[in-house]
Coordinates of C-alpha atoms in Angstrom, one line a residue:
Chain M
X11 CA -0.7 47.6 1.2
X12 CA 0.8 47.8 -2.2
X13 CA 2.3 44.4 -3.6
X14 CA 6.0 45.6 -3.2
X15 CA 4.8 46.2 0.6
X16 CA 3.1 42.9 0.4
X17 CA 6.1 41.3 -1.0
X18 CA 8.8 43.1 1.5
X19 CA 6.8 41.8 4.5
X20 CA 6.4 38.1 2.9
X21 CA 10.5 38.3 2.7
X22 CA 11.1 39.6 6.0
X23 CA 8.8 37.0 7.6
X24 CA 10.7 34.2 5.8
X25 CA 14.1 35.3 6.6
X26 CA 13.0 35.5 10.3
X27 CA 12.1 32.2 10.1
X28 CA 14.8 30.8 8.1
X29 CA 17.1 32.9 10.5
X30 CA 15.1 30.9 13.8
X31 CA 15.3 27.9 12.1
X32 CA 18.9 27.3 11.5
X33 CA 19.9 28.7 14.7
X34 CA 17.9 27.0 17.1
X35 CA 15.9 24.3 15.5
X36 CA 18.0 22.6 12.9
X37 CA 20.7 21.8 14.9
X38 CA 19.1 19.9 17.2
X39 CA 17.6 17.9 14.4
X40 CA 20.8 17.5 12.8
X41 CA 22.3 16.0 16.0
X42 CA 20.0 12.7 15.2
X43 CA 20.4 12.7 11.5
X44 CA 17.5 15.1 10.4
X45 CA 16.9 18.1 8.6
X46 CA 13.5 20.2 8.0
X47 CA 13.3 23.0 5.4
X48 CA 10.7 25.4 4.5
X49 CA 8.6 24.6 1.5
X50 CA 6.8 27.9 1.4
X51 CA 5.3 30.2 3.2
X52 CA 1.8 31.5 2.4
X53 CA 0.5 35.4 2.1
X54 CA -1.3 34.7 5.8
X55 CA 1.9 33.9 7.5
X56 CA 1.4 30.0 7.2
X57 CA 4.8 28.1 6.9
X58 CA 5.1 25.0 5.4
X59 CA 7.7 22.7 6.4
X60 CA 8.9 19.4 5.2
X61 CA 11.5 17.0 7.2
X62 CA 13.7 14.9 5.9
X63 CA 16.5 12.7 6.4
X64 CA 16.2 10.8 10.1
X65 CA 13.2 13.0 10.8
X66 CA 11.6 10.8 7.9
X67 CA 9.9 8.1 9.4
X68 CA 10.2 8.3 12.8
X69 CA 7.9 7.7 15.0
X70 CA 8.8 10.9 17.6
X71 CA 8.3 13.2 14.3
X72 CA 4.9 14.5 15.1
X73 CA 5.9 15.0 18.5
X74 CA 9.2 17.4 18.2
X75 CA 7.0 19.5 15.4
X76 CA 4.4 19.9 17.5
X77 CA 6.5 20.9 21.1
X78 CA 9.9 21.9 19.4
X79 CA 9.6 23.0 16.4
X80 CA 6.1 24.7 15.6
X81 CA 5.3 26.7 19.3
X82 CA 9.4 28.1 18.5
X83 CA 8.3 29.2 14.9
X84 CA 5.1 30.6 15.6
X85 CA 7.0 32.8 17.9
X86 CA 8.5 34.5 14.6
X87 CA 6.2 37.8 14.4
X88 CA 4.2 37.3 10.9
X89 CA 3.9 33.3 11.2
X90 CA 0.4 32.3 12.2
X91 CA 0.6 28.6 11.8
X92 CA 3.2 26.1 11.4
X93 CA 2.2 22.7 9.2
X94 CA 4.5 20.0 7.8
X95 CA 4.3 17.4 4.9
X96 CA 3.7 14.0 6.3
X97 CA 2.9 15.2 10.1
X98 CA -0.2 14.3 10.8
X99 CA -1.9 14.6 14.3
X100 CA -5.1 14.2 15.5
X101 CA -6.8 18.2 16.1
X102 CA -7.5 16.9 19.6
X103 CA -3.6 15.5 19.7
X104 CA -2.6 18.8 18.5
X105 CA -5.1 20.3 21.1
X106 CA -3.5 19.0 24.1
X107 CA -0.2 19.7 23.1
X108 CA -1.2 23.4 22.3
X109 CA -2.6 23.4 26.3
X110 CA 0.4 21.8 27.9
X111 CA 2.9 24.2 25.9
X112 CA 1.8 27.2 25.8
X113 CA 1.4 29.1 22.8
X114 CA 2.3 32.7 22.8
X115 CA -0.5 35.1 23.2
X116 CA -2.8 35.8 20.1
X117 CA -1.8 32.3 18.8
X118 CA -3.7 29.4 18.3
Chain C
X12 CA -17.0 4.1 -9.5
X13 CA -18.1 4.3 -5.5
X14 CA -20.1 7.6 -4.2
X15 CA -17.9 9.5 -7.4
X16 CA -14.5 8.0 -6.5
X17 CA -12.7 5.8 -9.1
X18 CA -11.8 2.6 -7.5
X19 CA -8.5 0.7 -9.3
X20 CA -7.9 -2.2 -7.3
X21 CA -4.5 -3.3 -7.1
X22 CA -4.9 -6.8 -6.7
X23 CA -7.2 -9.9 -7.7
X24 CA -5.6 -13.5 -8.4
X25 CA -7.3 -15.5 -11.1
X26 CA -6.6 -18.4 -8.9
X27 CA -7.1 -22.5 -9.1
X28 CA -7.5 -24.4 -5.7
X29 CA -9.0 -27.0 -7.1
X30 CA -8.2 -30.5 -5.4
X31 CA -6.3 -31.9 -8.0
X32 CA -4.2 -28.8 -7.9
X33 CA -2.9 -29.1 -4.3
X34 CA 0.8 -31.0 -3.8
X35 CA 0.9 -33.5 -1.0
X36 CA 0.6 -33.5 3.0
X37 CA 2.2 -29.5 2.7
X38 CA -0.2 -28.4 0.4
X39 CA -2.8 -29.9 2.0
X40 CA -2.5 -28.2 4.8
X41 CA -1.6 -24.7 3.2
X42 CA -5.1 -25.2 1.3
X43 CA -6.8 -26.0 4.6
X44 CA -5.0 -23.0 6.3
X45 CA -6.2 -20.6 3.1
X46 CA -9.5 -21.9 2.4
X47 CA -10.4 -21.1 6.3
X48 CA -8.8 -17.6 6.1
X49 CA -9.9 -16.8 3.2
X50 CA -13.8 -17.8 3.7
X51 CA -13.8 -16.3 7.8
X52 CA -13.1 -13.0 6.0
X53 CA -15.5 -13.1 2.8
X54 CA -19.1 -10.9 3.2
X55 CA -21.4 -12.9 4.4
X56 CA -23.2 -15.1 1.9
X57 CA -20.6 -15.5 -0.4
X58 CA -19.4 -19.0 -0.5
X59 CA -23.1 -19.6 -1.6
X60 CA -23.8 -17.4 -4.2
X61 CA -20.4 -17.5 -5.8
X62 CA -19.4 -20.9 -4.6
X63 CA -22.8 -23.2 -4.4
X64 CA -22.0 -24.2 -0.9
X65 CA -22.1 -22.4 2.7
X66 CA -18.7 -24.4 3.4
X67 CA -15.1 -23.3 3.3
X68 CA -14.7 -25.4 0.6
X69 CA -16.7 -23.5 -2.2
X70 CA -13.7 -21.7 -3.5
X71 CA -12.1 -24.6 -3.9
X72 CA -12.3 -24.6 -7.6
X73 CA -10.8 -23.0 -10.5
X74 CA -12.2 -19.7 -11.6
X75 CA -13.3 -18.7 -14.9
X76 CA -12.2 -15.4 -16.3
X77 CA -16.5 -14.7 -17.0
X78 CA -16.9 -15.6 -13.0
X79 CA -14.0 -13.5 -12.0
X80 CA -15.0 -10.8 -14.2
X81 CA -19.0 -10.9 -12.3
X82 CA -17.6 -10.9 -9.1
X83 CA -15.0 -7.9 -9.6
X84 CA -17.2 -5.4 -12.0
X85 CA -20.6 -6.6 -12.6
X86 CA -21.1 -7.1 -8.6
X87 CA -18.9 -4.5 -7.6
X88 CA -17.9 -0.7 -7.9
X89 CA -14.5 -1.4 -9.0
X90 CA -13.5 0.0 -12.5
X91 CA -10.0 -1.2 -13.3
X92 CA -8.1 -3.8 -11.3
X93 CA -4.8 -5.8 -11.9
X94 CA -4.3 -9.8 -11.8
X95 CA -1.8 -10.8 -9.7
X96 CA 0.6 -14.0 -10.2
X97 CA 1.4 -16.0 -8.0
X98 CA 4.1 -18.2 -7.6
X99 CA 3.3 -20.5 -4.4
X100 CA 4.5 -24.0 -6.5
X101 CA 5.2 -25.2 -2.9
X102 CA 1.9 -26.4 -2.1
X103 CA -0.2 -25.7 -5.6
X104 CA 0.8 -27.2 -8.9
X105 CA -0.1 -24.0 -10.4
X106 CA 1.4 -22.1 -7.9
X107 CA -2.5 -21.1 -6.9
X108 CA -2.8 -17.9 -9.7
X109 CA -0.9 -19.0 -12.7
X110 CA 1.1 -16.6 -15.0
X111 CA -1.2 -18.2 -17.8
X112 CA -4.4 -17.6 -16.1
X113 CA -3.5 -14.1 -15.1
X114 CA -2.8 -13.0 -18.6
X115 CA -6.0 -14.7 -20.0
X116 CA -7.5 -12.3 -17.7
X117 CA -6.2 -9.5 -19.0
X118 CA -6.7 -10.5 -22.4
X119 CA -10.1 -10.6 -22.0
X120 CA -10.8 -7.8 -20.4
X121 CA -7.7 -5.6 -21.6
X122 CA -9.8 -2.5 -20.8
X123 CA -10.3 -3.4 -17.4
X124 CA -7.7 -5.5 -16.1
X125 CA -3.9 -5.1 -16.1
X126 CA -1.7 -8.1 -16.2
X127 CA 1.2 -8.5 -13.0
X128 CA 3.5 -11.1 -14.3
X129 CA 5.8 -13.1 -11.4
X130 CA 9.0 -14.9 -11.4
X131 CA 10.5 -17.2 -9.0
X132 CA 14.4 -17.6 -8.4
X133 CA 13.1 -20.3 -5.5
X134 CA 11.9 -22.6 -8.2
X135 CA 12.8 -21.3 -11.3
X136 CA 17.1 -20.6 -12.3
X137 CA 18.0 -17.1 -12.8
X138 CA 18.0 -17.7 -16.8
X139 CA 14.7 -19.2 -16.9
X140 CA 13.8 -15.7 -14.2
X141 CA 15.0 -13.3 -17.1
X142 CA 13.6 -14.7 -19.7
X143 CA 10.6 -15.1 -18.5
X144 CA 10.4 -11.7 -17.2
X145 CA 11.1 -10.4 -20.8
X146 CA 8.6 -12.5 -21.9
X147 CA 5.7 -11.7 -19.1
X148 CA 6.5 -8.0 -20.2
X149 CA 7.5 -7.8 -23.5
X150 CA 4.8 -10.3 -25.1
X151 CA 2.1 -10.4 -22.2
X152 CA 2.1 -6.7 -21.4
X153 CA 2.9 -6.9 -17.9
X154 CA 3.1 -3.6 -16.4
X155 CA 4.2 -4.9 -12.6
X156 CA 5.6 -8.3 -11.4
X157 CA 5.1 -9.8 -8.5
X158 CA 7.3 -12.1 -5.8
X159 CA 6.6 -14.0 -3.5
X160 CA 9.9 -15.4 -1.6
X161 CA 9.1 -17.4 1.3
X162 CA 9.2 -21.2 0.4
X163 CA 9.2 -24.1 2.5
X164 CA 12.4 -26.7 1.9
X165 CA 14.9 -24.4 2.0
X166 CA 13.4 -22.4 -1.2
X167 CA 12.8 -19.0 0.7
X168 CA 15.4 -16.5 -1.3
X169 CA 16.2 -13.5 0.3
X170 CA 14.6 -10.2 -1.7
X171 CA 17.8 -8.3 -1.3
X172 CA 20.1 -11.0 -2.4
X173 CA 22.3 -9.4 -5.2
X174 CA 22.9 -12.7 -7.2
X175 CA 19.8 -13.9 -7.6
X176 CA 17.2 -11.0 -7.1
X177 CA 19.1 -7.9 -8.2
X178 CA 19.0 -9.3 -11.9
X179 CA 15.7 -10.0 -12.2
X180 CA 14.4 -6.4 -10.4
X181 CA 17.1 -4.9 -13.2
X182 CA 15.8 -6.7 -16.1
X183 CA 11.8 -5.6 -15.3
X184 CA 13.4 -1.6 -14.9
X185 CA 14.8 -2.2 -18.3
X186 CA 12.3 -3.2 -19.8
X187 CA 10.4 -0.1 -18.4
X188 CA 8.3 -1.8 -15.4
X189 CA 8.6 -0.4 -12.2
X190 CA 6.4 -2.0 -10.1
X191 CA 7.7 -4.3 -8.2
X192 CA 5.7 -6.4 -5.4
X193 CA 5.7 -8.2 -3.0
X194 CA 4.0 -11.0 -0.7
X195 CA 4.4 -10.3 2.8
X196 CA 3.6 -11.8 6.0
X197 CA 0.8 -14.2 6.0
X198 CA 2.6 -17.4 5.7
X199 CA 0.5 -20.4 3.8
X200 CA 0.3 -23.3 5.2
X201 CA 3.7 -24.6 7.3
X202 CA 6.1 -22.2 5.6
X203 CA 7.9 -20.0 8.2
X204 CA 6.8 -16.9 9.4
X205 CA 9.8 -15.3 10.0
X206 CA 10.8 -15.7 6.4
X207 CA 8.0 -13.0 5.5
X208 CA 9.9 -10.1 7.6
X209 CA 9.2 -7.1 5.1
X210 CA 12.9 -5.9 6.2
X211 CA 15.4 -7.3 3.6
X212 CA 13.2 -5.0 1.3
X213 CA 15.0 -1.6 2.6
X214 CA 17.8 -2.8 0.6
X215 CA 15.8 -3.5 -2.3
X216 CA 14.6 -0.2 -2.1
X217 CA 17.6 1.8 -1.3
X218 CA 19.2 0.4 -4.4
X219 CA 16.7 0.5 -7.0
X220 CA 15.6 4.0 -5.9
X221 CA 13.9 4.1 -9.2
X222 CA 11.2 1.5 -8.2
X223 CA 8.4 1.5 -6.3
X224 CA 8.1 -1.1 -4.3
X225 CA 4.3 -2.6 -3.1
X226 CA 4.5 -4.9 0.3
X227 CA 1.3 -6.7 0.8
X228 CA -1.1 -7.5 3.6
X229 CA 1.1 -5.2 5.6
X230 CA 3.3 -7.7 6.4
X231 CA 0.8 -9.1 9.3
X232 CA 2.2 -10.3 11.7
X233 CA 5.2 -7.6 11.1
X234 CA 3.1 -4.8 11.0
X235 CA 5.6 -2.2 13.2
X236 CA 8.6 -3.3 10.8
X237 CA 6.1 -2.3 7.7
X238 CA 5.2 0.8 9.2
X239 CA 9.1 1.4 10.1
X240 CA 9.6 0.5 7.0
X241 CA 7.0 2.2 4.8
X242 CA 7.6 6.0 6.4
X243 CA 11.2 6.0 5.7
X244 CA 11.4 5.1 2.1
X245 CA 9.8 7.2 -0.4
X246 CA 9.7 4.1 -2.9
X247 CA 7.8 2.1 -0.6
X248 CA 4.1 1.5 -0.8
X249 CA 1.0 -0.5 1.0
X250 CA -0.9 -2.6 -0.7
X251 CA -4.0 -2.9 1.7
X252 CA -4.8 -6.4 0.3
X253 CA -6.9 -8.1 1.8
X254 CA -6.4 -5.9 5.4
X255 CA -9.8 -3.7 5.0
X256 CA -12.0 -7.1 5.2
X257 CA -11.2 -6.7 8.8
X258 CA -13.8 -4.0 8.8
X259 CA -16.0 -6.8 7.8
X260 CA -15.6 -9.2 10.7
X261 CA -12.7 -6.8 13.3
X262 CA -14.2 -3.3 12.4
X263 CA -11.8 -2.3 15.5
X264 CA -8.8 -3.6 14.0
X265 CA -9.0 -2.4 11.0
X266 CA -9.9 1.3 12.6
X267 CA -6.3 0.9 14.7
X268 CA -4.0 0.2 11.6
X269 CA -5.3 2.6 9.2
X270 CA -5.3 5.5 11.9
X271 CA -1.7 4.5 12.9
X272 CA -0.8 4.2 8.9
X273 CA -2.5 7.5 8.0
X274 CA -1.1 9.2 10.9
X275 CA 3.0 7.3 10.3
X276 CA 2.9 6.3 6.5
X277 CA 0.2 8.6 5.2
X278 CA -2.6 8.0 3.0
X279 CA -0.3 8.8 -0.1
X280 CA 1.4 5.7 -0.1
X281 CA -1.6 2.9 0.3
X282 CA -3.3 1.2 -2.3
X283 CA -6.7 -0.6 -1.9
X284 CA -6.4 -4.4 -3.1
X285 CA -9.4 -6.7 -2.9
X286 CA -8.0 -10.1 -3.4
X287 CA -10.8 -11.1 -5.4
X288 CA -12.2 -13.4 -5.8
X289 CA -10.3 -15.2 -3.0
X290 CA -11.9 -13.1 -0.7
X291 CA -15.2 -12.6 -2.0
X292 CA -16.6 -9.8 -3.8
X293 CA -15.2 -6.3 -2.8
X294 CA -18.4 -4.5 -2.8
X295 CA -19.3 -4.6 1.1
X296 CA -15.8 -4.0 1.8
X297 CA -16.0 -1.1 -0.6
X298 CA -19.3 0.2 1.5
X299 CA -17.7 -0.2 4.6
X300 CA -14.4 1.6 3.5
X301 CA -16.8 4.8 2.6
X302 CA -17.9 4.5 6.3
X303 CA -15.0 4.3 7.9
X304 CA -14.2 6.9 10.4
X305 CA -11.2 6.5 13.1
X306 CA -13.3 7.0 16.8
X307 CA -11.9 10.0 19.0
X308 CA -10.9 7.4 21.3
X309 CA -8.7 6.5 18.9
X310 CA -7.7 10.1 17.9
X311 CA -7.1 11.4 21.7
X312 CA -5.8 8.3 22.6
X313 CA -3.1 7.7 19.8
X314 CA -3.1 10.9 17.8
X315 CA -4.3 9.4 14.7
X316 CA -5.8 11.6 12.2
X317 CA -9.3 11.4 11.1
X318 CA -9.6 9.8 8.1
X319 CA -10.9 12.5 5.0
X320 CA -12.8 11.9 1.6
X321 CA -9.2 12.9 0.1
X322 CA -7.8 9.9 1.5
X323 CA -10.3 7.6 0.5
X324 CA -10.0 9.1 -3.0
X325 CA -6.0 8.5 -2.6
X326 CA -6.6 4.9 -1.5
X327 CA -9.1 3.6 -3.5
X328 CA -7.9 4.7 -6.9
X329 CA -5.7 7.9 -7.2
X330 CA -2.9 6.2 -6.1
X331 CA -2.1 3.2 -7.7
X332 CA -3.2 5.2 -11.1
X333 CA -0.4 7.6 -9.9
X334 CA 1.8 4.7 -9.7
X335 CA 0.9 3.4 -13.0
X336 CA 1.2 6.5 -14.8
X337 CA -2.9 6.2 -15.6
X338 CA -4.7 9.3 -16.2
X339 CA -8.3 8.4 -14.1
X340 CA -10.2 11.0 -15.9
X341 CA -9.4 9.9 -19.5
X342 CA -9.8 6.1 -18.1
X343 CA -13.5 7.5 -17.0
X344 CA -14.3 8.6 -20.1
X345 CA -12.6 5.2 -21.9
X346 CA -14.9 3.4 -20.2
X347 CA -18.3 5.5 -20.3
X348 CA -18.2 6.7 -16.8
X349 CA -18.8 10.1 -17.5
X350 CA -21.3 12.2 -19.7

């Protein structure tokens, strides 16, 4: 792939996730006072998220990015992980969430 | 330096416990209460060789700045570390760590240690606060300044009280420090325990967004509030003082509250304190800390991270020097640590 082809895909991957983020993810956020915006988003389809405002701090935050937020994203075609400033999980946390929700096919 | 990580730690008192210091049937029993607490979580052996005697009762003395200075960097891996004021003139004459005392410190060892002056609007009125404040910083060097607001006989001032806190947190941003700290939890002696709630410090840090704020000792026994508290202000930072000897003597405990703080708070925002030589010599602690892992118990149980070689690099050093606006590798080379 040529860098302009490089660069078109990187676009469309992040506007397909910006476009999935505002219209089913943010707003239920917003309904308790938080946000989450994308920080980047690597070559390898890796967003990077950060969540502010009520999202800061609380204690259910790992939780709705791990079941709400990240198994919705990685349904975006391109994205092949989904990690947030400040969430930190255990890998066998993450794990068992990954078994109770499944993730769609071909991703981890 | 510890297995190649640069240890700054952010707290060690210069302290005086001798007898004569201690005020009445209060202070008595605050220097009972502290002696005990202090000597159950020292490494084993300590009380002899830096003390002369087995007992409780061998850090009941005043320290020398050559003693202090054995303890912390001869017998230790530490390479910079900041005396800490204290203003406890409830129950010490002294208030336990003196201004004074601090600043000799520092003085003698300006390469190593940095001074933390402290003001106290309990015992001292807001003009005497200011200017010595201006003083501590302007004359001393003071690059933090520490509080400690919970007093017995009605002394305890509130740390968001805009009349006679606000002023004093204004005059050390003016003057250019912004480290401001703070005792929390772990009540001396009879002094309340409620008045060491780490809460009134949201307000504190939601208007003076250019601090950073340090609570102490995690506020134990608030430790939910600090978490709470911690993960929702950016400003807001743990000072680990004195927590981590639990993996001395409660190797348990001290895996529970550092998997829940790295997994809520995360590793960003704590700061490795020693409390030396109140609580010994750092070094085992130091050891231990490079052991430490959180158990998959732990991690399927609760969700809490393991704890990385980043973090421990974070904690120990990078960190406060972040906070301080030190650069560790030019430090290293200040001092001869590298080639």
């Amino acid at each position: 792939m040529t860098t302009s082809t490089v660069d078109a895909k990187e676009r469309e991957i992040a506007s397909a996730v910006q476009l999935r983020l505002d219209g089913a993810i943010r707003p239920l956020l917003q309904f308790h006072g938080g946000d989450v915006r994308i920080e980047r988003i690597t070559q390898d389809g890796v967003v990077h998220l950060d969540y502010h405002g009520a999202c800061r701090g609380c204690y259910l935050q790992a939780a709705t990015h791990f079941v709400t937020v990240r198994l919705r994203l990685l349904e975006v075609p391109g994205v092949t992980d989904v990690v947030a400033r400040g969430v930190r999980l255990s890998e066998e946390s993450a794990g068992r969430i990954a078994k109770m929700y499944v993730a769609p096919a071909g991703r981890p | 330096m510890i297995d190649g990580i640069f240890v700054f730690d952010n707290v060690v008192h210069m302290f005086n416990a001798s007898e004569e210091e201690v005020i009445d049937a209060d202070g008595h029993q605050a220097q009972e209460h502290w002696l005990a607490m202090t000597s159950a979580g020292r490494p084993k052996g300590d009380n002899e060789r830096y003390g002369g005697e087995p007992s409780k009762y061998a850090f009941a003395k005043e320290w020398t700045t050559e003693k202090a200075w054995q303890m912390v960097f001869r017998d230790s891996d530490t390479d910079i570390a900041m005396a800490q004021t204290v203003t406890l003139w409830d129950f010490w004459k002294d208030g336990l760590s003196s201004v004074e005392t601090q600043y000799e410190l520092h003085k003698a060892y300006p390469d190593r240690v940095l001074f933390c002056g402290g003001v106290d609007p309990g015992y001292q009125n807001l003009e005497d606060c200011l200017e010595q404040t201006e003083i501590q910083i302007k004359e001393w060097g003071a690059t933090s300044m520490k509080f400690y607001n919970a007093h017995i006989d009605d002394k305890t001032w509130p740390c968001d009280d805009r009349e006679l806190a606000y002023p004093i947190y204004e005059k050390s941003l003016e003057l250019g420090v912004n480290l401001l700290q703070f005792h929390k939890g772990v009540p001396l002696g009879p002094a309340r325990v409620e008045d060491t709630k780490p809460n009134d410090l949201q307000g504190v840090a939601r208007d003076f967004r250019e601090a950073n704020i340090v609570i102490h000792h995690l506020s134990m026994p608030y430790f939910d509030e600090t978490v709470s508290i911690a993960a929702r202000f950016p400003n807001i930072y743990l000072a680990l003082s004195g927590n981590l000897h639990e993996l001395l003597f409660a190797p348990r405990a001290a895996q529970e509250f550092m998997g829940r703080l790295l997994r809520d708070v995360g590793p960003e925002k704590l700061l490795w304190g020693s409390e030396a030589p109140v609580m010994g010599c750092p070094q085992p602690v130091l050891e231990q800390f490079m052991e430490l892992e959180i158990p998959e118990d732990l991690r399927r149980g609760y969700g809490y991270p393991q704890i990385t070689r980043e973090d421990k690099e974070l904690i120990l050093g990078k960190n406060m020097a972040r906070l301080m606006g030190l650069d560790i590798e030019e430090k290293k080379q200040e001092l001869g640590l590298v080639a």
